[in-house]
Amino acid sequence: MIANSDRGIAPKQAETPKTIYLKDYTAPPWLVDHVDLSFQLGRETRVTSTLSLRLNPEVGSKIRPLALDGVGLTLKQIAIEGQPLAPTDYELSATGLTVLDPPAPQFKLEIVTSCRPEDNTALSGLYRSRGTYCTQCEAEGFRRITFFPDRPDVLSTYTVRLEADKEEAPVLLSNGNPVSHGELAGSGRHFAVWHDPHPKPCYLFALVGGDLACVSGHFKTMSGKTVKLNIYVEHGKEDRCAWAMDSLKRAMRWDEQRFGREYDLDVFNIVAVSDFNMGAMENKGLNIFNDKLILARPDTATDLDYKYIEGVIAHEYFHNWTGNRITCRDWFQLCLKEGLTVFRDQEFTADERSRPVKRIADVRTLRTQQFPEDAGPLAHPVRPSSYIEVNNFYTATVYEKGAELCRMIETILGKEGFDKGLQHYFETYDGKAATVEQFIACFEAVNQVDLSQFMRWYQQAGTPVVTAKLSYDETTQTARLDLRQKLPQKLFKTSGQNKGANRNKPYHIPVKLGLIGENGEEFELQLADGTKLDDDILHLTERAQSFTFTGITSKPVPSLFRDFSAPVIVKAGLKEADYRFLMVHDSNSFNRWEAGQAFALSQLTRITKTLQSGRQPRTGGKYAEALGLVLSDETLEPAYKAQLMGLPGEADMARALGGKNLNPVAMAAARHYLRGVIGKKLRTQLIEIYKTAKAKTPYRPDAEGEGLRALRNSALTLLAATGMKSDINRVVSHIRQASNMTDKMAGLAILTSLDVPQRDEIFDAFFATWREDHLVIDKWFALQAQSELPGAVNRVRELMKNPLFSLKNPNKVRALIGAFASSNPVHFHAEDGSGYDLVADVIIEIDNFNPQLAARLIALFRIWEQLEPVRRGKAQAALNRIKAKKPLSRDSYEMVTRILATG
């Protein structure tokens, strides 16, 4: 018998945010071997949980109170082994429930709670999205579903029974394999039972209940087992699932072939929902996706959408082993699952498409998102040492830099050594929660190496700067390379992470190197002691080291950090003539692109300074000539040429300009100017590219077709920058003749900032065509937000009143507000501060119901201290206004106080 309690949790109270430290980790006193969950889904959902608990032998045999996390729940009943607890037997608070005196070292606890999914606007825990019940439990959402020790080192098997109105939710899904289903006679309700035999942390729990269409397929594993694959979407969207299904099958086969990882359940389900704070979630056997990362058709999705779908499908599937079968001991170890899985999905895409192009794209992302994070107030180690709100650490540092650390391990040990270490990791920690130290120890054990110095990459924040100087002695035909590494000192005043044992200590930095002679020949690398370099890799392990090479018959130009062998900033003292030389002669595809970027960045820096001084620039021609020369190389693939045509971004320019007193408007003007120079200088060549770079077959999202479209649209962008009437007319014709969304969006992205008569007509027609498609309308919102035409702030405020926009839908907020702040530097950084005020207003409003989304928007202010004084003051005032909000969520409090700490 179970007692009726109806004791509700008090409303969430304003609290002084508490910092959590890695050093304070202790093992859980109680473990949960198995969880039985029963859901009666409805307006007020009733949840019955039965926890099979036992004392953790690691912490001793003394029976201690059982503390369970819980937020926003109404407690209905609580019992131990069927015996109801009296109110004096437990304590209830706004953050959890504590059983004061458990009766035995092993027992079953039954709890009945209720919650209201439709009222859950935080989109964490159990909520509804366009009528569908769904969950998001990472990082701490399970505590919004039932009382539980909500931490990743408590692993349990689960049996879940779902009950719902059959008409409202004919589809009932949970983790694992289906066990049974049936109807409840005379009630109009039905049920489904699922069982997951693999122990997992509660953040991987998931359920879905709704009226959804299903697209099915099958996959035969390497052992011959047939797995049923299902993708669930809103009715009418079935024709947009083919690419996602194809990507899933290719990812499953690739993981078997590359890492020997086979899928371990009978069914793999994916559900697409439209209200989701993240991109996707790897819940065991039941992945839940933001629908923009599932749904694609040539007329609704761009090549970039297709690539994202392919990559994210793979990423979430790969988590089955790196995240699910082996999870992280605590949230400080988040990089252990995310960084490693990003590395795996990057490798998958590189194998499926073009490895050089993929490497360039990944480094662009790292430099655009993670390098600025590492250089500012939000800097933190790949494995942080402290946090207030764990949701704030789903960052580019954990994901992208974390992936780079895995890649460096592979570079240091070689592919064979890396694969051996990873297999050892799978074998040793399957079914367990691991730490970074245990991960690294696996590579040390099988390769008999000491990676203790490499661990500093996980422990220290900031991007190392490597200074390189090459000297040549013609008499002895030797070349000496002097390398020095350091971290920016300012970092240690702002990040709060590099303290004590984690102070600025030298890293183990692999330097993949080439030396190229004056005629373009590449020298064999042999050190003065006769040693030949393995894979042309130097190991920089001291603050300063020198390496002398023999047999160098002419003065060489160094090709440093080939394939971006380490996530560092390189200062090599090369001149523009050296960059031009490397653009033409470097055999390493990445470094050939890198030389072009460095050349363009040198020009952009000069143009920006000229514009800020009030003078007219007269530079850019030499870079345009070098670019034209490389584009004429018929051996280069179209997608690679398209990457060559892309200029460095604002983050690259900010670093080149010294990271202080920045004027983003002048920086944007410099980019426009250089594009115009290129367009005019190479006009004939670009017109020819535009005419000839056409796919010969109907639209396909494969590498070849994507590359041709990227090249053609890059030429269109540079030609439009000339401002010539015929080039602008070409953009308009391009949009009207486009047979796919990729080409249409490329033209619209140009048109949005052009003050021409056709602009409003074309955008109105686009809206009229796609107003019923929420994903395509997101593109329309984003295009409007990115427009550099006057009145952008007022235009965005008006768009917020559009009936199709909602602050409660994260995709809409990211499309309009996120695009404005991240992709419209001219107006977000308006000198009058109106752009900052707009975004601050939105953050203050959203913080009331979705703190996680609000905190992510605050991060868009991270460069405020690097701005010139007027804009710096306006941005600081906006941040202070956010900080003054009462009450302010824990998520937003942490972000805004960290950002303002630098001031």
Short mmCIF file of C-alpha atoms in Angstrom, two decimals, residues 474-889:
data_model
loop_
_atom_site.label_atom_id
_atom_site.label_comp_id
_atom_site.label_asym_id
_atom_site.label_seq_id
_atom_site.Cartn_x
_atom_site.Cartn_y
_atom_site.Cartn_z
CA GLU A 474 73.75 28.55 -47.44
CA THR A 475 77.32 27.46 -46.68
CA THR A 476 76.34 24.41 -44.62
CA GLN A 477 73.01 23.93 -46.41
CA THR A 478 71.24 23.76 -43.08
CA ALA A 479 68.05 25.36 -41.86
CA ARG A 480 67.34 26.06 -38.21
CA LEU A 481 63.81 26.35 -36.89
CA ASP A 482 63.37 28.07 -33.54
CA LEU A 483 60.01 27.47 -31.86
CA ARG A 484 58.65 29.09 -28.71
CA GLN A 485 55.29 28.51 -27.02
CA LYS A 486 53.41 30.69 -24.57
CA LEU A 487 49.90 31.49 -23.32
CA PRO A 488 48.57 35.05 -23.28
CA GLN A 489 49.13 36.39 -19.78
CA LYS A 490 45.88 38.34 -19.74
CA LEU A 491 43.96 35.08 -19.72
CA PHE A 492 44.92 34.35 -16.15
CA LYS A 493 43.19 37.51 -14.94
CA THR A 494 39.90 36.68 -16.63
CA SER A 495 39.15 32.98 -16.86
CA GLY A 496 39.41 32.00 -13.20
CA GLN A 497 40.34 28.50 -14.34
CA ASN A 498 44.14 28.39 -14.66
CA LYS A 499 45.10 28.43 -11.01
CA GLY A 500 47.39 26.46 -8.75
CA ALA A 501 48.60 23.30 -10.46
CA ASN A 502 47.02 24.44 -13.72
CA ARG A 503 49.21 27.46 -14.24
CA ASN A 504 50.87 28.24 -17.55
CA LYS A 505 52.97 25.14 -18.19
CA PRO A 506 54.35 24.11 -21.58
CA TYR A 507 52.24 21.82 -23.71
CA HIS A 508 53.17 18.84 -25.82
CA ILE A 509 52.54 20.36 -29.26
CA PRO A 510 52.89 18.24 -32.41
CA VAL A 511 54.19 20.35 -35.30
CA LYS A 512 53.67 18.81 -38.71
CA LEU A 513 56.20 20.51 -40.97
CA GLY A 514 57.28 20.99 -44.55
CA LEU A 515 60.23 22.97 -45.95
CA ILE A 516 59.73 24.13 -49.53
CA GLY A 517 62.63 25.23 -51.73
CA GLU A 518 62.73 28.23 -54.05
CA ASN A 519 61.59 26.15 -57.05
CA GLY A 520 58.71 24.56 -55.19
CA GLU A 521 60.58 21.38 -54.32
CA GLU A 522 59.93 19.85 -50.90
CA PHE A 523 62.94 18.81 -48.86
CA GLU A 524 63.25 15.54 -46.97
CA LEU A 525 63.37 16.41 -43.29
CA GLN A 526 66.47 15.06 -41.60
CA LEU A 527 67.79 16.49 -38.36
CA ALA A 528 71.44 17.31 -37.82
CA ASP A 529 71.93 14.13 -35.76
CA GLY A 530 70.76 12.04 -38.72
CA THR A 531 67.24 11.42 -37.42
CA LYS A 532 64.49 11.35 -40.01
CA LEU A 533 61.17 12.70 -38.78
CA ASP A 534 58.27 10.27 -38.45
CA ASP A 535 55.47 11.66 -40.63
CA ASP A 536 57.36 14.99 -40.72
CA ILE A 537 56.29 15.77 -37.15
CA LEU A 538 58.30 17.71 -34.57
CA HIS A 539 57.37 17.53 -30.91
CA LEU A 540 57.51 20.87 -29.13
CA THR A 541 57.53 20.03 -25.42
CA GLU A 542 59.61 22.84 -23.91
CA ARG A 543 58.93 26.56 -23.81
CA ALA A 544 61.60 26.97 -26.49
CA GLN A 545 63.29 24.44 -28.76
CA SER A 546 65.46 24.57 -31.85
CA PHE A 547 65.69 22.05 -34.68
CA THR A 548 68.39 22.01 -37.35
CA PHE A 549 67.81 20.29 -40.70
CA THR A 550 70.50 19.21 -43.15
CA GLY A 551 70.50 18.80 -46.90
CA ILE A 552 68.56 22.00 -47.55
CA THR A 553 69.98 23.17 -50.89
CA SER A 554 68.11 26.49 -51.16
CA LYS A 555 66.50 28.94 -48.76
CA PRO A 556 63.19 27.33 -47.81
CA VAL A 557 59.79 28.70 -46.87
CA PRO A 558 58.32 26.83 -43.89
CA SER A 559 54.92 25.18 -44.12
CA LEU A 560 54.02 25.01 -40.43
CA PHE A 561 51.37 23.00 -38.59
CA ARG A 562 50.24 21.16 -41.68
CA ASP A 563 46.67 19.91 -41.52
CA PHE A 564 46.38 22.14 -38.45
CA SER A 565 48.29 19.61 -36.34
CA ALA A 566 47.61 21.56 -33.12
CA PRO A 567 45.04 24.22 -32.11
CA VAL A 568 47.49 27.08 -31.75
CA ILE A 569 48.03 30.59 -33.06
CA VAL A 570 51.16 30.70 -35.20
CA LYS A 571 53.38 33.73 -35.59
CA ALA A 572 55.98 32.88 -38.20
CA GLY A 573 56.97 36.33 -39.46
CA LEU A 574 56.22 35.43 -43.08
CA LYS A 575 55.74 38.15 -45.68
CA GLU A 576 52.98 38.44 -48.26
CA ALA A 577 55.39 37.15 -50.90
CA ASP A 578 55.85 34.00 -48.80
CA TYR A 579 52.10 33.53 -48.56
CA ARG A 580 51.77 33.89 -52.31
CA PHE A 581 54.55 31.34 -52.79
CA LEU A 582 52.83 28.83 -50.49
CA MET A 583 49.46 29.39 -52.18
CA VAL A 584 51.04 28.21 -55.41
CA HIS A 585 53.56 25.59 -54.27
CA ASP A 586 52.52 24.02 -50.96
CA SER A 587 51.64 20.35 -51.47
CA ASN A 588 49.57 20.27 -48.30
CA SER A 589 46.01 21.26 -49.19
CA PHE A 590 45.20 22.72 -45.80
CA ASN A 591 48.31 24.86 -45.66
CA ARG A 592 47.80 26.05 -49.21
CA TRP A 593 44.41 27.39 -48.09
CA GLU A 594 45.99 28.66 -44.86
CA ALA A 595 48.52 30.70 -46.82
CA GLY A 596 45.69 32.31 -48.76
CA GLN A 597 43.89 33.16 -45.54
CA ALA A 598 47.03 34.70 -44.06
CA PHE A 599 47.60 36.75 -47.22
CA ALA A 600 43.98 37.97 -47.20
CA LEU A 601 44.17 38.72 -43.48
CA SER A 602 47.26 40.85 -43.99
CA GLN A 603 45.38 42.83 -46.63
CA LEU A 604 42.21 43.12 -44.54
CA THR A 605 44.16 44.42 -41.55
CA ARG A 606 45.72 47.13 -43.67
CA ILE A 607 42.38 48.05 -45.27
CA THR A 608 40.64 48.29 -41.88
CA LYS A 609 43.29 50.61 -40.47
CA THR A 610 43.11 52.76 -43.59
CA LEU A 611 39.33 53.05 -43.37
CA GLN A 612 39.48 53.92 -39.68
CA SER A 613 41.91 56.72 -40.46
CA GLY A 614 39.39 58.19 -42.91
CA ARG A 615 41.46 57.41 -46.00
CA GLN A 616 40.56 55.42 -49.12
CA PRO A 617 42.28 51.99 -49.35
CA ARG A 618 44.44 51.18 -52.35
CA THR A 619 45.32 47.58 -51.64
CA GLY A 620 43.99 44.09 -52.37
CA GLY A 621 45.13 43.73 -55.95
CA LYS A 622 48.11 41.47 -55.17
CA TYR A 623 45.96 39.09 -53.17
CA ALA A 624 43.36 39.01 -55.96
CA GLU A 625 46.05 38.14 -58.50
CA ALA A 626 47.36 35.30 -56.33
CA LEU A 627 43.85 33.98 -55.83
CA GLY A 628 43.20 34.07 -59.55
CA LEU A 629 46.35 32.10 -60.19
CA VAL A 630 45.32 29.34 -57.77
CA LEU A 631 41.75 29.24 -59.10
CA SER A 632 43.13 28.51 -62.54
CA ASP A 633 44.61 25.21 -61.24
CA GLU A 634 42.38 22.59 -62.89
CA THR A 635 43.58 19.86 -60.51
CA LEU A 636 41.78 21.41 -57.55
CA GLU A 637 38.28 20.19 -56.68
CA PRO A 638 35.45 22.76 -56.88
CA ALA A 639 34.62 22.62 -53.17
CA TYR A 640 38.24 23.38 -52.32
CA LYS A 641 38.29 26.34 -54.70
CA ALA A 642 35.14 27.63 -53.02
CA GLN A 643 36.95 27.53 -49.67
CA LEU A 644 39.84 29.48 -51.18
CA MET A 645 37.42 32.19 -52.26
CA GLY A 646 36.05 32.69 -48.74
CA LEU A 647 37.68 35.54 -46.81
CA PRO A 648 38.75 35.31 -43.15
CA GLY A 649 35.95 36.13 -40.71
CA GLU A 650 35.56 38.85 -38.11
CA ALA A 651 37.11 36.67 -35.39
CA ASP A 652 40.27 36.19 -37.49
CA MET A 653 40.41 39.92 -38.16
CA ALA A 654 39.96 40.73 -34.48
CA ARG A 655 43.00 38.61 -33.58
CA ALA A 656 45.05 40.16 -36.37
CA LEU A 657 44.10 43.64 -35.16
CA GLY A 658 45.34 42.91 -31.66
CA GLY A 659 42.01 42.18 -30.02
CA LYS A 660 41.41 45.68 -28.65
CA ASN A 661 39.71 48.92 -29.66
CA LEU A 662 37.89 47.05 -32.39
CA ASN A 663 35.41 48.72 -34.71
CA PRO A 664 33.31 45.87 -36.19
CA VAL A 665 31.69 48.24 -38.68
CA ALA A 666 35.08 49.18 -40.13
CA MET A 667 36.05 45.51 -40.19
CA ALA A 668 32.91 44.63 -42.14
CA ALA A 669 33.59 47.50 -44.54
CA ALA A 670 37.10 46.13 -45.13
CA ARG A 671 35.70 42.75 -46.09
CA HIS A 672 33.23 44.39 -48.49
CA TYR A 673 36.03 46.42 -50.02
CA LEU A 674 38.33 43.43 -50.57
CA ARG A 675 35.50 41.41 -52.10
CA GLY A 676 34.91 44.29 -54.49
CA VAL A 677 38.58 44.39 -55.46
CA ILE A 678 38.57 40.64 -56.12
CA GLY A 679 35.33 40.86 -58.09
CA LYS A 680 36.67 43.60 -60.34
CA LYS A 681 40.17 42.18 -60.73
CA LEU A 682 39.00 38.65 -61.54
CA ARG A 683 35.69 39.54 -63.16
CA THR A 684 36.27 37.68 -66.43
CA GLN A 685 37.53 34.61 -64.61
CA LEU A 686 34.66 34.66 -62.13
CA ILE A 687 32.05 35.02 -64.87
CA GLU A 688 33.52 31.97 -66.56
CA ILE A 689 33.41 30.02 -63.29
CA TYR A 690 29.79 31.05 -62.78
CA LYS A 691 28.87 29.88 -66.28
CA THR A 692 30.69 26.55 -66.19
CA ALA A 693 30.40 25.34 -62.57
CA LYS A 694 27.04 23.69 -63.03
CA ALA A 695 26.06 20.20 -62.00
CA LYS A 696 25.26 18.02 -65.01
CA THR A 697 22.65 15.98 -63.15
CA PRO A 698 19.53 16.83 -61.12
CA TYR A 699 20.15 18.03 -57.58
CA ARG A 700 21.99 15.60 -55.33
CA PRO A 701 23.45 16.51 -51.91
CA ASP A 702 26.67 14.64 -52.63
CA ALA A 703 30.18 16.07 -52.49
CA GLU A 704 30.48 16.66 -56.23
CA GLY A 705 27.20 18.53 -56.63
CA GLU A 706 27.72 20.50 -53.44
CA GLY A 707 31.20 21.52 -54.56
CA LEU A 708 30.02 22.84 -57.90
CA ARG A 709 27.21 24.84 -56.31
CA ALA A 710 29.56 26.23 -53.68
CA LEU A 711 32.05 27.34 -56.34
CA ARG A 712 29.39 28.92 -58.53
CA ASN A 713 27.73 30.74 -55.65
CA SER A 714 31.10 31.97 -54.36
CA ALA A 715 31.76 33.48 -57.78
CA LEU A 716 28.29 35.08 -57.70
CA THR A 717 29.07 36.67 -54.30
CA LEU A 718 32.38 38.16 -55.44
CA LEU A 719 30.88 39.46 -58.68
CA ALA A 720 28.01 41.13 -56.81
CA ALA A 721 30.57 42.97 -54.67
CA THR A 722 31.60 45.00 -57.73
CA GLY A 723 28.28 46.86 -57.50
CA MET A 724 27.99 46.85 -61.29
CA LYS A 725 24.42 46.81 -62.57
CA SER A 726 24.93 43.69 -64.67
CA ASP A 727 26.37 41.85 -61.68
CA ILE A 728 23.43 42.86 -59.48
CA ASN A 729 21.00 41.79 -62.20
CA ARG A 730 22.77 38.44 -62.29
CA VAL A 731 21.90 37.96 -58.59
CA VAL A 732 18.23 38.66 -59.25
CA SER A 733 18.18 36.26 -62.21
CA HIS A 734 20.02 33.65 -60.14
CA ILE A 735 17.30 33.75 -57.47
CA ARG A 736 14.44 33.56 -59.96
CA GLN A 737 15.99 30.71 -61.92
CA ALA A 738 17.14 28.70 -58.89
CA SER A 739 15.88 25.11 -58.94
CA ASN A 740 16.96 24.34 -55.38
CA MET A 741 17.11 26.09 -52.00
CA THR A 742 20.92 26.19 -51.99
CA ASP A 743 21.10 28.45 -55.02
CA LYS A 744 18.09 30.49 -53.95
CA MET A 745 19.53 31.17 -50.48
CA ALA A 746 22.92 32.10 -51.93
CA GLY A 747 21.25 34.79 -54.03
CA LEU A 748 18.96 35.97 -51.22
CA ALA A 749 21.92 36.29 -48.85
CA ILE A 750 23.38 38.83 -51.27
CA LEU A 751 20.10 40.53 -52.09
CA THR A 752 19.14 41.11 -48.45
CA SER A 753 21.73 43.90 -48.18
CA LEU A 754 21.13 45.44 -51.62
CA ASP A 755 18.93 48.53 -51.94
CA VAL A 756 17.32 47.60 -55.24
CA PRO A 757 13.66 47.69 -56.35
CA GLN A 758 13.36 43.92 -56.69
CA ARG A 759 14.38 43.21 -53.11
CA ASP A 760 11.03 43.60 -51.34
CA GLU A 761 9.13 41.90 -54.13
CA ILE A 762 11.36 38.82 -54.02
CA PHE A 763 11.33 38.56 -50.23
CA ASP A 764 7.55 38.99 -50.10
CA ALA A 765 7.13 36.24 -52.69
CA PHE A 766 9.43 33.94 -50.72
CA PHE A 767 7.38 34.52 -47.58
CA ALA A 768 4.10 33.92 -49.40
CA THR A 769 5.38 30.65 -50.85
CA TRP A 770 6.77 29.23 -47.62
CA ARG A 771 4.73 30.76 -44.81
CA GLU A 772 3.28 27.36 -43.88
CA ASP A 773 6.72 25.75 -43.58
CA HIS A 774 8.26 26.73 -40.26
CA LEU A 775 11.78 25.62 -41.17
CA VAL A 776 11.94 27.57 -44.41
CA ILE A 777 10.41 30.60 -42.70
CA ASP A 778 13.29 30.44 -40.23
CA LYS A 779 15.57 31.07 -43.20
CA TRP A 780 13.44 34.07 -44.15
CA PHE A 781 13.75 35.49 -40.62
CA ALA A 782 17.52 34.95 -40.64
CA LEU A 783 17.96 36.65 -44.02
CA GLN A 784 16.07 39.72 -42.81
CA ALA A 785 18.12 39.81 -39.60
CA GLN A 786 21.39 39.78 -41.57
CA SER A 787 20.48 42.72 -43.80
CA GLU A 788 22.92 45.61 -43.56
CA LEU A 789 20.43 48.08 -45.01
CA PRO A 790 19.51 50.99 -42.69
CA GLY A 791 16.83 50.40 -40.07
CA ALA A 792 17.82 46.84 -39.19
CA VAL A 793 17.08 47.14 -35.46
CA ASN A 794 13.56 48.44 -36.04
CA ARG A 795 13.06 45.84 -38.75
CA VAL A 796 13.95 43.05 -36.32
CA ARG A 797 11.64 44.46 -33.66
CA GLU A 798 8.82 44.48 -36.20
CA LEU A 799 9.59 40.92 -37.26
CA MET A 800 9.26 39.86 -33.62
CA LYS A 801 5.59 40.88 -33.91
CA ASN A 802 5.06 38.58 -36.90
CA PRO A 803 2.50 35.87 -36.02
CA LEU A 804 4.96 33.22 -37.23
CA PHE A 805 7.60 34.32 -34.71
CA SER A 806 7.66 33.16 -31.10
CA LEU A 807 10.18 33.82 -28.35
CA LYS A 808 9.22 30.44 -26.91
CA ASN A 809 10.54 28.56 -29.94
CA PRO A 810 14.34 28.32 -29.80
CA ASN A 811 14.67 27.88 -33.56
CA LYS A 812 12.82 31.13 -34.18
CA VAL A 813 14.95 32.98 -31.62
CA ARG A 814 18.16 31.64 -33.12
CA ALA A 815 16.96 32.47 -36.64
CA LEU A 816 16.08 36.09 -35.92
CA ILE A 817 17.90 37.27 -32.81
CA GLY A 818 20.85 34.89 -33.04
CA ALA A 819 21.43 35.69 -36.71
CA PHE A 820 21.20 39.43 -36.03
CA ALA A 821 23.78 39.33 -33.23
CA SER A 822 26.19 36.86 -34.84
CA SER A 823 25.90 37.70 -38.55
CA ASN A 824 25.10 41.41 -38.72
CA PRO A 825 28.08 43.22 -37.18
CA VAL A 826 27.10 46.52 -38.79
CA HIS A 827 23.86 46.79 -36.82
CA PHE A 828 24.45 44.63 -33.75
CA HIS A 829 27.48 46.84 -33.09
CA ALA A 830 25.70 50.06 -34.05
CA GLU A 831 27.49 52.98 -32.41
CA ASP A 832 24.30 54.17 -30.67
CA GLY A 833 23.99 50.85 -28.81
CA SER A 834 20.56 50.06 -30.28
CA GLY A 835 21.67 46.59 -31.39
CA TYR A 836 22.92 45.71 -27.91
CA ASP A 837 19.70 47.01 -26.36
CA LEU A 838 17.57 44.90 -28.68
CA VAL A 839 19.37 41.69 -27.80
CA ALA A 840 19.44 42.55 -24.09
CA ASP A 841 15.67 43.12 -24.13
CA VAL A 842 15.15 39.68 -25.65
CA ILE A 843 17.48 38.00 -23.15
CA ILE A 844 15.70 39.58 -20.19
CA GLU A 845 12.35 38.36 -21.50
CA ILE A 846 13.48 34.83 -22.37
CA ASP A 847 15.24 34.36 -19.03
CA ASN A 848 11.79 34.23 -17.43
CA PHE A 849 10.89 30.95 -19.12
CA ASN A 850 13.95 29.45 -20.87
CA PRO A 851 17.14 30.28 -18.94
CA GLN A 852 19.27 27.94 -21.03
CA LEU A 853 18.47 29.81 -24.24
CA ALA A 854 18.89 33.19 -22.55
CA ALA A 855 22.35 32.26 -21.30
CA ARG A 856 23.45 31.20 -24.78
CA LEU A 857 22.38 34.57 -26.16
CA ILE A 858 24.40 36.36 -23.49
CA ALA A 859 27.52 34.70 -24.89
CA LEU A 860 27.06 36.83 -28.03
CA PHE A 861 28.42 39.75 -25.99
CA ARG A 862 31.69 37.97 -25.21
CA ILE A 863 33.92 40.41 -27.17
CA TRP A 864 32.49 43.55 -25.53
CA GLU A 865 35.73 44.47 -23.77
CA GLN A 866 37.67 44.31 -27.04
CA LEU A 867 35.54 47.02 -28.64
CA GLU A 868 36.48 50.66 -29.04
CA PRO A 869 35.43 52.85 -26.06
CA VAL A 870 32.02 54.08 -27.28
CA ARG A 871 30.70 50.67 -28.27
CA ARG A 872 32.35 49.10 -25.22
CA GLY A 873 30.40 51.39 -22.95
CA LYS A 874 27.10 50.70 -24.71
CA ALA A 875 27.62 46.93 -24.58
CA GLN A 876 28.60 47.07 -20.91
CA ALA A 877 25.46 49.05 -20.10
CA ALA A 878 23.32 46.39 -21.82
CA LEU A 879 25.07 43.63 -19.87
CA ASN A 880 24.62 45.47 -16.59
CA ARG A 881 20.92 45.78 -17.36
CA ILE A 882 20.73 42.00 -17.79
CA LYS A 883 22.66 41.48 -14.55
CA ALA A 884 20.24 43.75 -12.68
CA LYS A 885 17.19 41.65 -13.63
CA LYS A 886 15.35 40.28 -10.60
CA PRO A 887 15.14 37.38 -10.37
CA LEU A 888 17.91 36.28 -12.73
CA SER A 889 18.27 32.60 -13.53
#
